[in-house]
């Protein structure tokens, strides 16, 4: 089995640690990628990380994961609430994936309550801050076939 995870962060998550600390905390994207890699290493996996503000780039990275990744950890950002195409990419590659949200989307605006991934994600981690990425790795890895 390939012992690699793909970590995907979607639009605007490159801004982590620079604005809205009350909502998203003070950790940067680099911190998130490091803590996710550390959690994966503890269970014998490595991580390839990508962040993009472009939906097609994210979809291409998900397609490429078919070749050499066993599962995907994804925070799709705002695309969570809008993108059928991202859902289709994730179901199309047939890899188990974890949907992560740093903030508690259910305690925020109504438009954040719907996720196009909610019924196809193997794991959902919501509102646990950036530690949620590490939790997602720990919950997802045992589900890899
Ligand atoms: O809580 C999450 O992780 C979200 O996926 C973050 C998305 C938001 O659209 C979702 O509803 C919930 C937004 C990411 C933007 O990240 C920023 C970070 C710092 C400053 C500004 C934006």
Short mmCIF file of N, CA and C and ligand atoms in Angstrom, two decimals:
data_model
loop_
_atom_site.label_atom_id
_atom_site.label_comp_id
_atom_site.label_asym_id
_atom_site.label_seq_id
_atom_site.Cartn_x
_atom_site.Cartn_y
_atom_site.Cartn_z
N UNK A 1 0.85 -1.20 0.00
CA UNK A 1 0.00 0.00 0.00
C UNK A 1 0.88 1.25 0.00
N UNK A 2 0.47 2.26 -0.76
CA UNK A 2 1.19 3.54 -0.76
C UNK A 2 1.01 4.23 0.58
N UNK A 3 2.10 4.55 1.24
CA UNK A 3 1.97 5.19 2.56
C UNK A 3 2.17 6.70 2.44
N UNK A 4 1.30 7.30 1.62
CA UNK A 4 1.35 8.75 1.44
C UNK A 4 -0.08 9.30 1.45
N UNK A 5 -0.22 10.48 2.09
CA UNK A 5 -1.50 11.20 2.10
C UNK A 5 -1.34 12.48 1.30
N UNK A 6 -2.42 12.87 0.62
CA UNK A 6 -2.46 14.19 -0.01
C UNK A 6 -3.20 15.14 0.93
N UNK A 7 -2.56 16.26 1.27
CA UNK A 7 -3.20 17.32 2.06
C UNK A 7 -3.54 18.45 1.11
N UNK A 8 -4.82 18.78 1.05
CA UNK A 8 -5.30 19.83 0.14
C UNK A 8 -5.91 20.96 0.96
N UNK A 9 -5.42 22.17 0.74
CA UNK A 9 -6.05 23.35 1.32
C UNK A 9 -6.51 24.26 0.19
N UNK A 10 -7.76 24.68 0.27
CA UNK A 10 -8.38 25.42 -0.81
C UNK A 10 -8.21 26.92 -0.71
N UNK A 11 -9.05 27.65 -1.45
CA UNK A 11 -8.90 29.09 -1.59
C UNK A 11 -8.83 29.84 -0.27
N UNK A 12 -7.90 30.77 -0.24
CA UNK A 12 -7.71 31.74 0.85
C UNK A 12 -7.02 31.16 2.08
N UNK A 13 -6.81 29.85 2.13
CA UNK A 13 -6.16 29.29 3.32
C UNK A 13 -4.67 29.63 3.38
N UNK A 14 -4.12 30.19 2.29
CA UNK A 14 -2.76 30.75 2.35
C UNK A 14 -2.71 31.97 3.27
N UNK A 15 -3.88 32.52 3.61
CA UNK A 15 -3.93 33.70 4.49
C UNK A 15 -3.92 33.33 5.97
N UNK A 16 -3.95 32.04 6.27
CA UNK A 16 -3.98 31.62 7.68
C UNK A 16 -2.86 32.29 8.47
N UNK A 17 -3.20 32.75 9.66
CA UNK A 17 -2.19 33.36 10.52
C UNK A 17 -1.95 34.83 10.25
N UNK A 18 -2.58 35.35 9.19
CA UNK A 18 -2.34 36.76 8.84
C UNK A 18 -3.55 37.64 9.14
N UNK A 19 -4.76 37.04 9.17
CA UNK A 19 -5.98 37.81 9.38
C UNK A 19 -6.98 36.92 10.11
N UNK A 20 -8.03 37.53 10.67
CA UNK A 20 -9.14 36.82 11.31
C UNK A 20 -8.68 35.78 12.33
N UNK A 21 -7.76 36.14 13.24
CA UNK A 21 -7.30 35.15 14.23
C UNK A 21 -8.41 34.70 15.17
N UNK A 22 -9.44 35.55 15.33
CA UNK A 22 -10.57 35.17 16.19
C UNK A 22 -11.34 33.99 15.59
N UNK A 23 -11.32 33.87 14.28
CA UNK A 23 -12.04 32.77 13.61
C UNK A 23 -11.12 31.59 13.35
N UNK A 24 -9.91 31.87 12.85
CA UNK A 24 -9.05 30.79 12.34
C UNK A 24 -7.78 30.55 13.17
N UNK A 25 -7.58 31.35 14.25
CA UNK A 25 -6.38 31.17 15.06
C UNK A 25 -5.18 31.87 14.45
N UNK A 26 -4.02 31.57 15.01
CA UNK A 26 -2.80 32.28 14.61
C UNK A 26 -1.81 31.40 13.85
N UNK A 27 -2.10 30.13 13.73
CA UNK A 27 -1.19 29.23 13.00
C UNK A 27 -1.20 29.59 11.51
N UNK A 28 -0.06 29.44 10.89
CA UNK A 28 0.05 29.70 9.44
C UNK A 28 -0.20 28.41 8.65
N UNK A 29 -0.30 28.58 7.34
CA UNK A 29 -0.45 27.39 6.49
C UNK A 29 0.77 26.47 6.64
N UNK A 30 1.95 27.05 6.76
CA UNK A 30 3.15 26.22 6.96
C UNK A 30 3.04 25.42 8.25
N UNK A 31 2.49 26.05 9.31
CA UNK A 31 2.28 25.32 10.58
C UNK A 31 1.32 24.15 10.37
N UNK A 32 0.24 24.41 9.63
CA UNK A 32 -0.76 23.36 9.37
C UNK A 32 -0.11 22.19 8.61
N UNK A 33 0.68 22.53 7.61
CA UNK A 33 1.30 21.46 6.81
C UNK A 33 2.28 20.66 7.68
N UNK A 34 2.97 21.35 8.58
CA UNK A 34 3.94 20.66 9.45
C UNK A 34 3.22 19.75 10.45
N UNK A 35 2.18 20.27 11.08
CA UNK A 35 1.50 19.45 12.11
C UNK A 35 0.79 18.25 11.46
N UNK A 36 0.33 18.44 10.23
CA UNK A 36 -0.31 17.31 9.53
C UNK A 36 0.74 16.25 9.18
N UNK A 37 1.88 16.70 8.72
CA UNK A 37 2.97 15.76 8.38
C UNK A 37 3.45 15.03 9.64
N UNK A 38 3.51 15.74 10.76
CA UNK A 38 3.95 15.11 12.02
C UNK A 38 2.94 14.03 12.45
N UNK A 39 1.65 14.35 12.36
CA UNK A 39 0.62 13.37 12.75
C UNK A 39 0.67 12.16 11.81
N UNK A 40 0.91 12.40 10.54
CA UNK A 40 0.99 11.30 9.58
C UNK A 40 2.22 10.43 9.86
N UNK A 41 3.33 11.07 10.17
CA UNK A 41 4.57 10.32 10.44
C UNK A 41 4.38 9.38 11.62
N UNK A 42 3.60 9.81 12.60
CA UNK A 42 3.36 8.97 13.79
C UNK A 42 2.67 7.65 13.44
N UNK A 43 1.92 7.67 12.32
CA UNK A 43 1.25 6.43 11.90
C UNK A 43 1.85 5.89 10.60
N UNK A 44 3.08 6.32 10.31
CA UNK A 44 3.84 5.72 9.22
C UNK A 44 3.51 6.21 7.83
N UNK A 45 2.98 7.44 7.73
CA UNK A 45 2.65 8.00 6.42
C UNK A 45 3.45 9.28 6.18
N UNK A 46 3.71 9.56 4.91
CA UNK A 46 4.22 10.88 4.54
C UNK A 46 3.10 11.69 3.90
N UNK A 47 3.33 12.98 3.76
CA UNK A 47 2.29 13.89 3.27
C UNK A 47 2.82 14.68 2.08
N UNK A 48 2.01 14.77 1.04
CA UNK A 48 2.25 15.77 -0.02
C UNK A 48 1.20 16.86 0.16
N UNK A 49 1.65 18.09 0.30
CA UNK A 49 0.72 19.19 0.59
C UNK A 49 0.59 20.11 -0.61
N UNK A 50 -0.65 20.55 -0.85
CA UNK A 50 -0.91 21.56 -1.88
C UNK A 50 -1.91 22.55 -1.33
N UNK A 51 -1.70 23.81 -1.62
CA UNK A 51 -2.73 24.85 -1.41
C UNK A 51 -2.86 25.60 -2.72
N UNK A 52 -4.11 25.85 -3.12
CA UNK A 52 -4.31 26.68 -4.30
C UNK A 52 -5.59 27.48 -4.16
N UNK A 53 -5.58 28.64 -4.81
CA UNK A 53 -6.78 29.46 -4.88
C UNK A 53 -7.58 29.18 -6.14
N UNK A 54 -7.19 28.13 -6.88
CA UNK A 54 -7.80 27.84 -8.18
C UNK A 54 -8.41 26.44 -8.18
N UNK A 55 -9.68 26.37 -8.42
CA UNK A 55 -10.41 25.11 -8.33
C UNK A 55 -9.82 24.03 -9.24
N UNK A 56 -9.48 24.40 -10.47
CA UNK A 56 -8.95 23.41 -11.41
C UNK A 56 -7.62 22.82 -10.95
N UNK A 57 -6.80 23.64 -10.32
CA UNK A 57 -5.51 23.15 -9.80
C UNK A 57 -5.76 22.11 -8.71
N UNK A 58 -6.73 22.40 -7.85
CA UNK A 58 -7.07 21.44 -6.79
C UNK A 58 -7.58 20.14 -7.38
N UNK A 59 -8.43 20.25 -8.40
CA UNK A 59 -9.00 19.05 -9.03
C UNK A 59 -7.90 18.23 -9.70
N UNK A 60 -6.97 18.90 -10.37
CA UNK A 60 -5.85 18.17 -10.99
C UNK A 60 -5.01 17.44 -9.93
N UNK A 61 -4.78 18.09 -8.79
CA UNK A 61 -3.99 17.46 -7.73
C UNK A 61 -4.71 16.23 -7.17
N UNK A 62 -6.03 16.34 -7.05
CA UNK A 62 -6.81 15.20 -6.55
C UNK A 62 -6.74 14.05 -7.56
N UNK A 63 -6.86 14.36 -8.85
CA UNK A 63 -6.75 13.30 -9.86
C UNK A 63 -5.37 12.63 -9.79
N UNK A 64 -4.32 13.42 -9.62
CA UNK A 64 -2.95 12.87 -9.59
C UNK A 64 -2.75 11.97 -8.37
N UNK A 65 -3.50 12.23 -7.30
CA UNK A 65 -3.35 11.43 -6.08
C UNK A 65 -3.67 9.96 -6.31
N UNK A 66 -4.50 9.70 -7.33
CA UNK A 66 -4.82 8.31 -7.69
C UNK A 66 -3.57 7.47 -7.87
N UNK A 67 -2.50 8.11 -8.38
CA UNK A 67 -1.28 7.37 -8.74
C UNK A 67 -0.47 6.95 -7.52
N UNK A 68 -0.45 7.81 -6.48
CA UNK A 68 0.54 7.54 -5.42
C UNK A 68 0.11 7.93 -4.01
N UNK A 69 -1.17 8.11 -3.78
CA UNK A 69 -1.64 8.43 -2.43
C UNK A 69 -2.72 7.43 -2.02
N UNK A 70 -2.79 7.20 -0.70
CA UNK A 70 -3.76 6.23 -0.18
C UNK A 70 -5.03 6.91 0.32
N UNK A 71 -4.96 8.21 0.59
CA UNK A 71 -6.12 8.92 1.12
C UNK A 71 -5.84 10.43 1.03
N UNK A 72 -6.89 11.20 1.26
CA UNK A 72 -6.80 12.66 1.11
C UNK A 72 -7.37 13.33 2.35
N UNK A 73 -6.66 14.35 2.84
CA UNK A 73 -7.18 15.25 3.88
C UNK A 73 -7.39 16.58 3.19
N UNK A 74 -8.62 17.10 3.25
CA UNK A 74 -8.93 18.32 2.50
C UNK A 74 -9.73 19.32 3.32
N UNK A 75 -9.24 20.55 3.32
CA UNK A 75 -10.05 21.69 3.74
C UNK A 75 -10.33 22.48 2.46
N UNK A 76 -11.53 22.34 1.94
CA UNK A 76 -11.82 22.94 0.63
C UNK A 76 -12.10 24.45 0.71
N UNK A 77 -12.03 25.04 1.92
CA UNK A 77 -12.36 26.46 2.04
C UNK A 77 -13.78 26.71 1.58
N UNK A 78 -14.00 27.84 0.95
CA UNK A 78 -15.34 28.21 0.51
C UNK A 78 -15.91 27.28 -0.56
N UNK A 79 -15.05 26.52 -1.25
CA UNK A 79 -15.55 25.59 -2.27
C UNK A 79 -16.41 24.48 -1.65
N UNK A 80 -16.25 24.29 -0.34
CA UNK A 80 -17.10 23.34 0.39
C UNK A 80 -18.57 23.56 0.08
N UNK A 81 -18.91 24.84 0.02
CA UNK A 81 -20.32 25.23 -0.01
C UNK A 81 -20.84 25.48 -1.42
N UNK A 82 -19.95 25.32 -2.42
CA UNK A 82 -20.34 25.72 -3.78
C UNK A 82 -20.03 24.69 -4.86
N UNK A 83 -19.10 23.76 -4.61
CA UNK A 83 -18.49 23.07 -5.75
C UNK A 83 -18.92 21.61 -5.94
N UNK A 84 -19.78 21.40 -6.91
CA UNK A 84 -20.10 20.03 -7.34
C UNK A 84 -18.86 19.40 -8.00
N UNK A 85 -18.07 20.23 -8.70
CA UNK A 85 -16.90 19.69 -9.41
C UNK A 85 -15.86 19.11 -8.46
N UNK A 86 -15.66 19.77 -7.33
CA UNK A 86 -14.71 19.24 -6.34
C UNK A 86 -15.25 17.92 -5.77
N UNK A 87 -16.52 17.88 -5.49
CA UNK A 87 -17.14 16.63 -5.03
C UNK A 87 -16.92 15.52 -6.06
N UNK A 88 -17.16 15.84 -7.34
CA UNK A 88 -17.02 14.83 -8.40
C UNK A 88 -15.58 14.34 -8.49
N UNK A 89 -14.61 15.25 -8.31
CA UNK A 89 -13.19 14.84 -8.35
C UNK A 89 -12.90 13.86 -7.21
N UNK A 90 -13.39 14.18 -6.02
CA UNK A 90 -13.10 13.34 -4.85
C UNK A 90 -13.78 11.99 -4.96
N UNK A 91 -15.00 11.95 -5.42
CA UNK A 91 -15.67 10.65 -5.58
C UNK A 91 -15.08 9.90 -6.78
N UNK A 92 -14.60 10.66 -7.77
CA UNK A 92 -14.05 10.05 -8.98
C UNK A 92 -12.77 9.28 -8.73
N UNK A 93 -11.93 9.76 -7.83
CA UNK A 93 -10.66 9.05 -7.60
C UNK A 93 -10.82 7.89 -6.63
N UNK A 94 -11.95 7.86 -5.94
CA UNK A 94 -12.26 6.71 -5.09
C UNK A 94 -11.21 6.47 -4.01
N UNK A 95 -10.68 7.53 -3.43
CA UNK A 95 -9.80 7.43 -2.26
C UNK A 95 -10.58 7.93 -1.05
N UNK A 96 -10.41 7.29 0.11
CA UNK A 96 -11.09 7.82 1.30
C UNK A 96 -10.55 9.21 1.62
N UNK A 97 -11.45 10.09 2.04
CA UNK A 97 -10.96 11.44 2.37
C UNK A 97 -11.63 11.97 3.62
N UNK A 98 -10.88 12.88 4.27
CA UNK A 98 -11.37 13.59 5.45
C UNK A 98 -11.62 15.04 5.08
N UNK A 99 -12.79 15.55 5.44
CA UNK A 99 -13.14 16.96 5.25
C UNK A 99 -12.86 17.69 6.57
N UNK A 100 -12.02 18.71 6.50
CA UNK A 100 -11.61 19.45 7.70
C UNK A 100 -12.07 20.90 7.58
N UNK A 101 -12.62 21.42 8.68
CA UNK A 101 -12.87 22.86 8.78
C UNK A 101 -12.31 23.35 10.12
N UNK A 102 -11.53 24.38 10.05
CA UNK A 102 -10.91 24.93 11.26
C UNK A 102 -11.98 25.52 12.17
N UNK A 103 -12.88 26.28 11.58
CA UNK A 103 -13.94 26.93 12.35
C UNK A 103 -15.16 26.02 12.42
N UNK A 104 -16.05 26.35 13.35
CA UNK A 104 -17.31 25.61 13.45
C UNK A 104 -18.29 26.22 12.47
N UNK A 105 -18.33 25.63 11.28
CA UNK A 105 -19.17 26.20 10.22
C UNK A 105 -20.65 26.24 10.61
N UNK A 106 -21.06 25.35 11.51
CA UNK A 106 -22.48 25.30 11.90
C UNK A 106 -22.85 26.41 12.89
N UNK A 107 -21.82 27.08 13.43
CA UNK A 107 -22.07 28.22 14.33
C UNK A 107 -21.92 29.54 13.59
N UNK A 108 -21.74 29.46 12.27
CA UNK A 108 -21.52 30.68 11.47
C UNK A 108 -22.71 30.92 10.54
N UNK A 109 -22.51 31.67 9.48
CA UNK A 109 -23.62 32.02 8.59
C UNK A 109 -24.28 30.76 8.01
N UNK A 110 -25.55 30.88 7.72
CA UNK A 110 -26.35 29.77 7.17
C UNK A 110 -25.70 29.17 5.91
N UNK A 111 -25.12 30.02 5.07
CA UNK A 111 -24.58 29.50 3.81
C UNK A 111 -23.39 28.57 4.02
N UNK A 112 -22.81 28.59 5.24
CA UNK A 112 -21.69 27.67 5.52
C UNK A 112 -22.18 26.33 6.08
N UNK A 113 -23.49 26.19 6.27
CA UNK A 113 -24.00 24.97 6.90
C UNK A 113 -24.08 23.81 5.91
N UNK A 114 -24.16 24.15 4.61
CA UNK A 114 -24.24 23.07 3.63
C UNK A 114 -22.86 22.75 3.06
N UNK A 115 -22.54 21.45 3.04
CA UNK A 115 -21.29 20.99 2.42
C UNK A 115 -21.64 20.01 1.31
N UNK A 116 -21.04 20.24 0.13
CA UNK A 116 -21.21 19.29 -0.96
C UNK A 116 -20.46 17.97 -0.72
N UNK A 117 -19.68 17.93 0.35
CA UNK A 117 -18.89 16.72 0.64
C UNK A 117 -19.45 15.92 1.81
N UNK A 118 -20.45 16.43 2.49
CA UNK A 118 -20.81 15.89 3.80
C UNK A 118 -21.18 14.41 3.74
N UNK A 119 -21.79 13.97 2.64
CA UNK A 119 -22.27 12.59 2.59
C UNK A 119 -21.28 11.63 1.93
N UNK A 120 -20.16 12.15 1.44
CA UNK A 120 -19.17 11.28 0.78
C UNK A 120 -17.83 11.27 1.51
N UNK A 121 -17.66 12.14 2.48
CA UNK A 121 -16.43 12.15 3.27
C UNK A 121 -16.41 10.95 4.21
N UNK A 122 -15.25 10.29 4.33
CA UNK A 122 -15.12 9.17 5.28
C UNK A 122 -15.06 9.69 6.70
N UNK A 123 -14.49 10.89 6.86
CA UNK A 123 -14.30 11.53 8.17
C UNK A 123 -14.61 13.00 8.00
N UNK A 124 -15.27 13.60 8.98
CA UNK A 124 -15.46 15.06 8.99
C UNK A 124 -14.98 15.59 10.34
N UNK A 125 -14.11 16.59 10.31
CA UNK A 125 -13.59 17.21 11.54
C UNK A 125 -13.87 18.70 11.44
N UNK A 126 -14.70 19.19 12.33
CA UNK A 126 -15.23 20.55 12.19
C UNK A 126 -15.07 21.31 13.50
N UNK A 127 -14.45 22.48 13.42
CA UNK A 127 -14.43 23.38 14.57
C UNK A 127 -13.45 23.02 15.65
N UNK A 128 -12.42 22.26 15.32
CA UNK A 128 -11.41 21.90 16.32
C UNK A 128 -10.12 22.69 16.11
N UNK A 129 -10.20 23.80 15.37
CA UNK A 129 -8.99 24.57 15.10
C UNK A 129 -8.06 23.79 14.19
N UNK A 130 -6.80 24.23 14.14
CA UNK A 130 -5.87 23.55 13.22
C UNK A 130 -5.50 22.15 13.70
N UNK A 131 -5.69 21.86 15.00
CA UNK A 131 -5.44 20.50 15.48
C UNK A 131 -6.38 19.50 14.80
N UNK A 132 -7.45 20.02 14.24
CA UNK A 132 -8.38 19.16 13.51
C UNK A 132 -7.73 18.42 12.35
N UNK A 133 -6.68 19.01 11.78
CA UNK A 133 -5.97 18.31 10.68
C UNK A 133 -5.29 17.05 11.21
N UNK A 134 -4.68 17.16 12.40
CA UNK A 134 -4.01 15.99 13.00
C UNK A 134 -5.06 14.94 13.37
N UNK A 135 -6.18 15.41 13.94
CA UNK A 135 -7.26 14.47 14.28
C UNK A 135 -7.76 13.75 13.03
N UNK A 136 -7.86 14.50 11.94
CA UNK A 136 -8.35 13.91 10.68
C UNK A 136 -7.43 12.78 10.22
N UNK A 137 -6.12 13.02 10.31
CA UNK A 137 -5.17 11.97 9.92
C UNK A 137 -5.39 10.73 10.77
N UNK A 138 -5.52 10.92 12.09
CA UNK A 138 -5.64 9.78 13.00
C UNK A 138 -6.95 9.02 12.78
N UNK A 139 -8.00 9.75 12.41
CA UNK A 139 -9.30 9.10 12.19
C UNK A 139 -9.37 8.46 10.80
N UNK A 140 -8.64 9.04 9.84
CA UNK A 140 -8.74 8.57 8.45
C UNK A 140 -7.88 7.33 8.19
N UNK A 141 -6.67 7.33 8.73
CA UNK A 141 -5.73 6.24 8.40
C UNK A 141 -6.31 4.85 8.67
N UNK A 142 -6.99 4.64 9.81
CA UNK A 142 -7.54 3.29 10.03
C UNK A 142 -8.61 2.88 9.02
N UNK A 143 -9.13 3.83 8.27
CA UNK A 143 -10.19 3.53 7.30
C UNK A 143 -9.65 3.22 5.91
N UNK A 144 -8.33 3.35 5.75
CA UNK A 144 -7.73 3.05 4.43
C UNK A 144 -7.81 1.55 4.19
N UNK A 145 -8.40 1.16 3.05
CA UNK A 145 -8.59 -0.29 2.83
C UNK A 145 -7.26 -1.04 2.64
O1 LIG B 1 -13.35 26.77 8.82
C1 LIG B 1 -12.77 26.46 7.77
O2 LIG B 1 -11.72 25.82 7.74
C2 LIG B 1 -13.36 26.92 6.42
O3 LIG B 1 -13.22 25.84 5.50
C3 LIG B 1 -12.51 28.10 5.97
C4 LIG B 1 -13.05 28.77 4.71
C5 LIG B 1 -14.54 29.08 4.84
O4 LIG B 1 -15.02 29.59 3.59
C6 LIG B 1 -15.34 27.86 5.22
O5 LIG B 1 -16.69 28.22 5.36
C7 LIG B 1 -14.83 27.28 6.52
C8 LIG B 1 -12.33 30.10 4.45
C9 LIG B 1 -10.85 30.02 4.42
C10 LIG B 1 -10.30 31.40 4.48
O6 LIG B 1 -9.22 31.41 5.36
C11 LIG B 1 -8.76 32.60 5.85
C12 LIG B 1 -7.82 32.53 6.83
C13 LIG B 1 -7.33 33.67 7.40
C14 LIG B 1 -7.77 34.90 6.95
C15 LIG B 1 -8.72 34.96 5.96
C16 LIG B 1 -9.21 33.81 5.41
#
